[in-house]
Coordinates of C-alpha atoms and ligand atoms in Angstrom, one line a residue:
M1 CA 0.0 -0.1 -0.2
D2 CA 1.4 3.9 -1.1
I3 CA 1.3 6.0 1.8
I4 CA -0.3 9.2 0.9
A5 CA -2.9 8.5 -1.5
K6 CA -3.6 12.0 -2.7
L7 CA -0.1 12.7 -4.1
G8 CA -0.3 16.2 -5.1
S9 CA -1.5 17.2 -1.9
P10 CA 0.3 19.7 0.0
F11 CA 2.9 17.1 1.1
S12 CA 4.3 16.8 -2.1
K13 CA 5.2 20.2 -1.9
P14 CA 9.2 20.9 -0.9
D15 CA 8.2 23.8 1.6
F16 CA 6.0 21.2 3.5
T17 CA 8.1 19.7 6.4
I18 CA 7.8 15.6 6.6
G19 CA 9.6 14.0 9.7
V20 CA 9.6 11.6 12.0
A21 CA 9.8 12.2 15.9
T22 CA 10.8 10.6 19.2
S23 CA 11.9 11.7 22.9
S24 CA 15.1 11.1 25.5
F25 CA 13.4 9.2 27.8
Q26 CA 11.4 6.6 25.5
I27 CA 15.0 5.7 23.6
E28 CA 17.6 6.9 25.1
G29 CA 18.7 4.5 27.7
D30 CA 22.3 5.5 29.0
A31 CA 20.9 6.3 32.6
E32 CA 24.1 5.7 34.2
H33 CA 25.5 9.1 32.7
R34 CA 23.0 11.4 33.5
E35 CA 20.7 12.3 36.8
K36 CA 17.6 10.0 37.7
S37 CA 14.3 11.6 36.2
I38 CA 10.7 11.8 37.2
W39 CA 9.8 8.7 35.5
D40 CA 13.5 6.8 36.4
T41 CA 11.0 6.6 40.0
F42 CA 8.1 6.4 38.5
C43 CA 9.4 3.0 37.2
E44 CA 10.5 1.7 40.3
T45 CA 7.4 2.6 42.2
P46 CA 5.7 -0.9 42.1
G47 CA 2.3 -1.1 40.1
K48 CA 3.2 2.2 37.9
I49 CA 4.6 0.7 34.6
A50 CA 2.3 -2.0 32.7
D51 CA 5.2 -4.2 32.2
H52 CA 7.1 -3.3 35.3
S53 CA 9.4 -1.9 32.6
H54 CA 11.9 0.9 33.2
G55 CA 13.5 3.7 30.5
L56 CA 17.3 2.3 31.9
V57 CA 17.8 0.5 28.6
A58 CA 15.3 1.6 26.1
C59 CA 16.4 1.7 22.6
E60 CA 20.2 2.1 23.6
H61 CA 20.2 5.6 21.4
V62 CA 23.0 6.8 22.8
K63 CA 25.0 4.0 21.6
H64 CA 23.1 3.8 18.9
W65 CA 22.9 6.9 17.7
E66 CA 24.6 6.8 14.5
S67 CA 22.8 4.0 12.7
D68 CA 20.1 5.7 14.0
I69 CA 20.7 8.6 11.6
D70 CA 21.6 6.8 8.6
I71 CA 18.1 5.2 9.1
I72 CA 16.6 8.5 9.3
D73 CA 18.4 9.6 6.2
A74 CA 17.8 6.3 4.4
L75 CA 14.0 7.3 4.8
N76 CA 14.3 10.5 2.9
V77 CA 12.7 12.6 5.8
D78 CA 13.3 15.9 5.8
A79 CA 13.3 16.5 9.6
Y80 CA 14.0 14.8 12.9
R81 CA 12.3 15.5 16.0
F82 CA 13.7 14.9 19.1
S83 CA 14.0 16.0 22.4
V84 CA 17.3 16.9 25.4
S85 CA 17.1 15.1 28.6
W86 CA 17.3 17.8 31.1
P87 CA 19.1 15.5 33.8
R88 CA 21.4 14.3 31.2
V89 CA 22.8 18.3 31.0
I90 CA 22.0 19.6 34.8
R91 CA 23.6 17.9 37.7
Q92 CA 22.0 18.2 41.0
D93 CA 24.7 20.7 42.0
G94 CA 23.5 23.1 38.9
S95 CA 26.5 22.3 37.2
V96 CA 26.6 21.7 33.5
N97 CA 27.0 17.9 32.2
D98 CA 29.1 18.8 28.9
D99 CA 29.9 15.5 28.3
G100 CA 25.5 15.8 28.1
L101 CA 25.9 18.4 25.5
A102 CA 28.5 16.7 23.8
F103 CA 26.0 14.1 22.7
Y104 CA 23.5 16.2 21.4
I105 CA 26.0 18.5 20.1
G106 CA 27.4 15.7 17.9
L107 CA 23.5 14.2 17.0
L108 CA 22.9 17.6 15.5
D109 CA 26.4 18.0 14.0
R110 CA 25.5 14.4 11.8
L111 CA 22.2 15.5 11.0
I112 CA 22.8 19.0 9.7
E113 CA 25.8 16.5 7.7
K114 CA 22.8 14.3 6.3
G115 CA 20.8 17.3 5.3
I116 CA 18.2 16.5 8.2
R117 CA 16.5 19.0 10.0
P118 CA 16.7 19.3 13.5
Y119 CA 13.5 19.7 15.5
V120 CA 14.6 20.0 19.0
T121 CA 12.0 19.7 22.2
L122 CA 13.7 21.4 25.7
Y123 CA 11.1 19.6 27.6
H124 CA 9.4 15.8 26.7
W125 CA 8.4 14.7 30.5
D126 CA 11.7 13.8 32.1
L127 CA 11.9 16.5 35.0
P128 CA 15.2 16.0 37.0
Q129 CA 14.1 14.4 40.0
Y130 CA 16.1 16.7 42.1
L131 CA 13.2 19.4 41.0
E132 CA 10.5 16.9 42.1
D133 CA 12.2 16.7 45.3
E134 CA 11.5 20.6 45.8
G135 CA 7.8 20.6 44.6
G136 CA 8.4 19.8 40.9
W137 CA 6.0 21.7 38.7
L138 CA 4.0 22.7 41.7
N139 CA 6.8 25.0 42.8
R140 CA 7.2 28.0 40.9
Q141 CA 10.8 27.7 41.0
T142 CA 10.8 25.0 38.3
A143 CA 9.8 27.5 36.2
Y144 CA 12.8 29.5 36.5
A145 CA 15.2 26.0 36.6
F146 CA 13.9 25.6 32.9
E147 CA 14.7 29.1 31.9
K148 CA 17.6 28.3 33.1
Y149 CA 18.6 24.7 31.4
A150 CA 17.1 26.4 28.1
E151 CA 20.0 29.3 28.3
V152 CA 22.6 26.9 28.9
V153 CA 21.2 24.6 25.8
V154 CA 20.5 27.1 23.6
K155 CA 24.1 29.0 24.0
A156 CA 25.4 25.3 23.5
F157 CA 24.0 24.2 20.3
G158 CA 24.5 27.4 18.7
N159 CA 22.9 28.0 15.0
R160 CA 22.7 23.9 15.0
V161 CA 19.3 24.0 15.7
Y162 CA 16.2 24.5 13.0
S163 CA 13.3 24.6 15.1
Y164 CA 13.1 24.5 18.6
A165 CA 9.9 23.4 20.7
T166 CA 9.8 24.8 24.8
L167 CA 7.3 22.1 26.0
N168 CA 6.1 18.6 24.7
E169 CA 2.4 18.3 25.5
P170 CA 2.2 19.9 28.6
F171 CA -1.6 18.4 29.2
C172 CA 0.1 15.4 30.1
S173 CA 2.7 16.5 32.6
A174 CA -0.1 18.5 34.6
Y175 CA -3.1 16.6 34.1
L176 CA -1.7 12.7 33.8
G177 CA 1.1 13.4 35.9
Y178 CA -0.4 16.1 38.7
E179 CA -3.9 15.0 38.6
V180 CA -5.0 12.0 37.8
G181 CA -1.4 10.4 38.5
I182 CA -1.0 8.0 35.8
H183 CA 2.1 9.6 34.8
A184 CA 5.1 10.5 36.7
P185 CA 5.6 12.0 39.2
G186 CA 2.0 10.2 40.3
M187 CA 0.3 12.9 42.4
V188 CA -3.5 12.6 42.6
G189 CA -5.6 15.7 43.2
K190 CA -7.8 18.2 41.6
E191 CA -5.9 20.6 43.7
F192 CA -3.0 20.1 41.8
G193 CA -3.2 20.0 37.8
K194 CA -3.9 23.5 37.2
K195 CA -1.3 24.7 39.4
A196 CA 1.3 22.7 37.9
I197 CA 0.1 23.6 34.4
H198 CA 0.4 27.1 35.2
H199 CA 3.9 26.8 36.2
L200 CA 4.8 24.7 32.9
L201 CA 3.4 27.6 31.2
L202 CA 5.4 29.9 32.7
A203 CA 8.5 28.1 31.9
H204 CA 7.4 28.2 28.2
G205 CA 7.2 31.7 28.2
L206 CA 10.6 32.3 30.2
A207 CA 12.0 29.9 27.8
M208 CA 10.3 31.9 25.2
R209 CA 12.5 34.9 25.8
V210 CA 15.4 32.9 25.9
L211 CA 15.4 31.3 23.1
R212 CA 14.0 35.1 21.7
E213 CA 17.3 36.7 22.6
H214 CA 20.1 33.9 21.9
A215 CA 18.6 32.4 19.0
P216 CA 16.7 34.8 17.4
T217 CA 16.7 33.2 13.9
I218 CA 15.6 30.2 15.3
E219 CA 11.7 28.9 14.6
S220 CA 10.7 28.7 18.5
G221 CA 7.1 27.6 19.9
I222 CA 5.5 24.9 21.8
V223 CA 4.2 21.2 21.4
L224 CA 0.2 20.9 22.6
N225 CA -1.6 17.7 22.4
F226 CA -5.8 18.1 21.7
T227 CA -8.8 15.6 21.7
P228 CA -11.5 16.9 19.6
F229 CA -14.8 16.5 21.6
Y230 CA -18.1 15.2 20.4
P231 CA -21.2 15.1 21.9
A232 CA -22.5 11.6 22.6
S233 CA -26.2 12.5 21.5
N234 CA -27.8 16.0 20.3
E235 CA -29.4 16.5 24.1
E236 CA -28.4 19.7 25.5
K237 CA -26.5 18.0 28.7
D238 CA -24.4 16.3 26.8
V239 CA -23.7 19.4 24.2
I240 CA -22.7 21.6 27.4
A241 CA -20.4 18.3 29.0
T242 CA -18.8 18.6 25.9
K243 CA -18.0 22.3 25.7
L244 CA -17.1 21.8 29.2
A245 CA -14.9 19.4 28.2
H246 CA -13.3 21.1 25.7
D247 CA -12.7 24.0 28.4
H248 CA -10.6 21.9 30.5
H249 CA -8.6 19.7 28.6
N250 CA -8.4 21.8 25.0
D251 CA -8.6 25.2 26.0
W252 CA -6.9 25.6 29.0
Y253 CA -3.9 24.7 27.6
I254 CA -3.9 26.9 24.3
K255 CA -6.0 30.1 25.6
P256 CA -3.2 31.4 28.0
L257 CA -0.8 30.9 25.2
I258 CA -2.5 32.9 22.3
H259 CA -5.0 35.1 24.4
G260 CA -2.8 35.6 27.7
E261 CA -6.1 34.3 29.9
Y262 CA -7.5 30.9 31.0
P263 CA -11.1 30.1 29.7
E264 CA -14.1 31.8 31.6
L265 CA -14.1 28.2 33.3
I266 CA -11.4 29.9 35.8
K267 CA -14.5 31.5 37.5
H268 CA -16.5 28.3 38.3
I269 CA -13.8 26.4 39.7
P270 CA -13.2 26.3 43.1
N271 CA -10.6 28.4 44.6
A272 CA -8.9 25.1 46.1
H273 CA -8.2 24.6 41.9
K274 CA -7.2 27.5 40.5
P275 CA -3.5 28.3 40.1
D276 CA -1.6 30.8 41.4
V277 CA -1.2 33.8 39.2
H278 CA 1.4 36.3 39.7
P279 CA 0.8 39.8 38.3
G280 CA 2.6 39.6 34.7
D281 CA 2.8 35.7 34.5
M282 CA 0.5 36.0 31.6
E283 CA 2.0 38.5 29.7
V284 CA 5.5 35.9 30.0
I285 CA 3.3 32.9 28.7
S286 CA 1.7 34.8 25.9
E287 CA 4.9 35.8 24.3
S288 CA 4.7 35.1 20.4
I289 CA 5.5 31.7 19.3
D290 CA 6.6 31.2 15.3
F291 CA 4.6 28.2 15.6
L292 CA 1.9 25.8 16.9
G293 CA 2.8 22.1 17.5
V294 CA 0.0 19.9 17.7
N295 CA -0.1 16.6 18.8
Y296 CA -3.1 14.3 17.4
Y297 CA -4.6 10.8 18.2
T298 CA -8.1 10.0 18.6
R299 CA -11.1 11.9 19.6
A300 CA -13.5 11.4 22.7
R301 CA -17.5 11.5 22.7
V302 CA -19.0 13.0 25.9
Q303 CA -21.5 12.3 28.2
D304 CA -22.8 14.7 30.7
N305 CA -22.7 12.6 34.0
G306 CA -23.2 15.6 36.4
S307 CA -19.9 16.5 37.5
E308 CA -17.6 18.7 36.4
D309 CA -15.3 16.5 34.8
P310 CA -17.7 14.9 32.4
H311 CA -17.6 11.2 31.5
Q312 CA -15.6 10.1 28.1
M313 CA -17.0 7.6 26.6
P314 CA -15.0 4.5 25.4
P315 CA -15.2 3.8 21.3
A316 CA -18.6 2.9 20.2
E317 CA -19.3 -0.7 19.3
G318 CA -18.3 -1.6 15.8
K319 CA -15.8 1.5 15.4
E320 CA -12.1 0.6 14.5
T321 CA -9.3 1.2 17.2
T322 CA -5.5 0.9 17.6
A323 CA -3.7 -1.5 19.9
M324 CA -4.1 1.8 22.6
G325 CA -8.0 1.1 22.5
W326 CA -7.9 4.6 20.9
E327 CA -10.4 4.8 17.9
V328 CA -9.0 5.6 14.5
F329 CA -10.8 8.9 13.1
P330 CA -9.0 10.8 11.0
Q331 CA -11.6 13.7 10.4
G332 CA -10.9 14.4 14.2
L333 CA -7.9 15.8 12.9
T334 CA -9.6 17.7 10.3
D335 CA -12.3 19.1 12.4
L336 CA -9.6 19.8 15.1
L337 CA -7.2 22.0 13.0
V338 CA -10.5 23.8 11.2
Q339 CA -11.7 24.7 15.1
L340 CA -8.3 26.3 16.1
H341 CA -7.8 27.9 13.0
R342 CA -11.6 29.4 13.6
D343 CA -10.8 30.4 17.5
Y344 CA -7.4 31.9 17.2
T345 CA -5.5 33.6 15.1
L346 CA -2.3 31.4 14.9
P347 CA 0.9 31.3 13.7
P348 CA 1.5 28.4 11.3
I349 CA 0.8 25.0 12.9
I350 CA 3.3 21.7 12.4
I351 CA 1.8 18.4 13.3
T352 CA 4.6 17.3 15.5
E353 CA 3.2 13.5 16.5
N354 CA 0.9 11.3 14.4
G355 CA 0.6 7.9 14.4
L356 CA -0.6 4.8 16.0
A357 CA 0.3 1.6 18.1
S358 CA -0.1 -1.5 17.1
D359 CA 0.1 -5.3 17.8
D360 CA 3.4 -5.6 15.1
E361 CA 5.1 -8.9 14.7
M362 CA 7.8 -10.0 12.7
T363 CA 7.4 -12.9 10.4
P364 CA 10.3 -15.6 10.2
D365 CA 11.4 -13.7 7.1
G366 CA 12.0 -10.9 8.7
Q367 CA 8.5 -8.6 7.8
V368 CA 6.4 -6.7 9.8
K369 CA 3.4 -5.7 7.7
D370 CA 1.5 -3.4 9.7
L371 CA -0.9 -2.6 7.2
Q372 CA -3.3 -0.7 9.7
R373 CA -0.5 1.9 10.6
Q374 CA -0.4 2.3 6.6
R375 CA -3.6 3.1 6.4
Y376 CA -3.9 5.3 9.5
L377 CA -0.8 7.5 8.4
N378 CA -2.7 7.8 4.9
S379 CA -5.9 9.0 6.4
H380 CA -4.5 11.3 8.8
M381 CA -2.1 12.9 6.2
N382 CA -5.2 13.3 4.3
A383 CA -7.3 14.9 7.1
V384 CA -4.0 17.4 7.0
A385 CA -4.7 18.5 3.6
D386 CA -7.9 18.7 3.6
A387 CA -7.8 21.0 6.7
M388 CA -5.3 22.9 4.3
A389 CA -7.6 23.0 1.9
Q390 CA -10.4 24.8 4.1
G391 CA -7.7 27.7 5.0
V392 CA -5.4 26.2 8.0
N393 CA -2.0 26.9 7.4
I394 CA 0.0 23.7 8.3
T395 CA 3.7 23.8 7.6
G396 CA 4.5 20.2 8.5
Y397 CA 3.9 16.7 9.4
F398 CA 5.9 14.2 12.3
V399 CA 5.2 10.4 12.1
W400 CA 4.9 9.4 16.1
S401 CA 7.6 7.5 16.1
L402 CA 11.0 6.7 14.7
M403 CA 11.0 4.1 16.1
D404 CA 9.5 1.3 18.6
N405 CA 9.6 3.1 22.3
F406 CA 9.1 2.7 26.2
E407 CA 5.6 4.0 25.8
W408 CA 5.5 5.5 29.2
A409 CA 3.1 3.6 31.7
L410 CA 2.7 1.1 29.4
G411 CA 6.0 -0.2 29.0
Y412 CA 7.3 -1.6 26.0
E413 CA 3.9 -3.3 24.9
K414 CA 2.7 -0.9 22.9
R415 CA 4.7 -0.2 19.7
F416 CA 4.4 3.2 18.0
G417 CA 7.6 3.0 15.4
I418 CA 8.1 2.6 11.9
L419 CA 11.1 0.6 12.8
Y420 CA 10.0 -2.6 15.2
V421 CA 12.8 -2.7 17.9
D422 CA 13.9 -6.0 18.8
Y423 CA 14.7 -5.3 22.4
D424 CA 17.2 -8.3 23.1
S425 CA 19.4 -7.5 20.5
Q426 CA 18.5 -3.5 19.7
V427 CA 18.4 -4.5 15.7
R428 CA 15.8 -2.1 13.8
T429 CA 13.8 -3.3 11.1
L430 CA 11.6 -1.2 9.0
K431 CA 8.0 -1.7 9.2
D432 CA 6.1 -1.9 6.0
S433 CA 4.6 1.6 6.9
A434 CA 8.8 2.6 7.5
K435 CA 8.9 1.3 3.7
S436 CA 6.3 2.7 2.0
L437 CA 6.7 6.2 3.6
Q438 CA 10.9 5.9 2.2
A439 CA 8.9 4.8 -1.1
M440 CA 6.7 8.2 -1.2
L441 CA 9.7 10.6 0.3
V442 CA 11.7 9.2 -2.2
K443 CA 9.3 9.9 -5.1
R444 CA 9.0 13.3 -3.8
K445 CA 12.1 13.8 -3.5
A446 CA 12.7 12.9 -7.6
L447 CA 9.6 15.2 -8.1
H448 CA 11.6 18.2 -6.4
N449 CA 14.7 17.2 -7.8
Q450 CA 13.2 17.5 -11.7
G451 CA 12.2 20.8 -10.8
Ligands
IFM501 O1 4.4 8.2 23.0 C1 3.5 9.3 23.4 C2 4.9 10.9 23.0 O2 5.7 10.6 24.0 C3 4.0 11.9 23.3 N1 2.5 11.9 22.8 C4 1.8 10.7 23.0 C5 2.6 9.3 22.2 C6 2.0 8.2 22.3 O3 1.5 7.9 23.5

């Protein structure tokens, strides 16, 4: 099966960026050369990770980075999105780990040499444990620590980076990590989530200022994940519940960035749940961004349950789902992008993550026939093209993920990669989805070279 049925779509244009993405904790391993992160602690806590695994070894990317770049190069992608591990860069005593920085500088230099544009994310959830010990994202000081860390990285990387994202999916850090506790650091309480997100957004704004000062020509922004919500019925109460879910889980994250204020909902939540907003914070948070990264996987249908946290229903009987149990719903991506475009005046959007987990198995002759992933990527790329046809300015698309990796609380059981990773041998094998993406990118390059 060919990926991207609609050739001739924006995806074939040279100014549209196509890439693959990973994150530090999920692939790097080499834990002995960095500080401990909150995810190490979480993995050590019994019952937190489905397969009792950890990120100490992961895909051993720190060991195999050169051959990993060779594979990325062979795919013919334009760009590679990866994150920097904060605990690999700043030690507990505040000193800079030069070896940690050198690892990333080597990676950046090699990507540049190969003509692959580096998209760097500064924070993809691996907070140093020594900062969590001081309160983590519930402590305002963590935002200032992030500002300092960003400055160290940006100065060291110089002009090697093509694009910076401050944070990846702060919803997950704040809500999953501090409110419902299914992610590190595993705190549970309605009084925590919105406090944590305020400090994360503050950290973003402070880092944006650092980027503006030290990397003024490099495009910089943030990556948010969104779930488009749909009412489970036409009943008014479900429609109202759907708006509430949207305000809590989507608007709460984007509105402060773009409009410098939280949604109206802030007036209606208990005082104990409100963030500690200091004078001037919202100006910092709404520092202008050059792009908005959008991560999309699925949608949710919402049913009123009388609470302020409406019920998100599982996919309806008969709907196609992924190995995560998530509904395959490409229309949701188009709807989301069109809605964001309608509700906000946005900078260009980049789809910074999209993909699925499937129960991939290798055949005896070494093939991985991940047809569902190919269909998924195809339909979602077409969904992006549809949004562009409706006027949404989208400049890139990244597949999540380059390779199978540590899927957080679900360990290694969920395979999101277009490369199959044998965790015993650490051999990477191109799944059929990678081969068809590669074929599409080779064709595309040939078209560009023809002129
Ligand atoms: O693996 C994660 C990634 O780290 C962040 N976005 C969602 C992916 C799939 O769950």
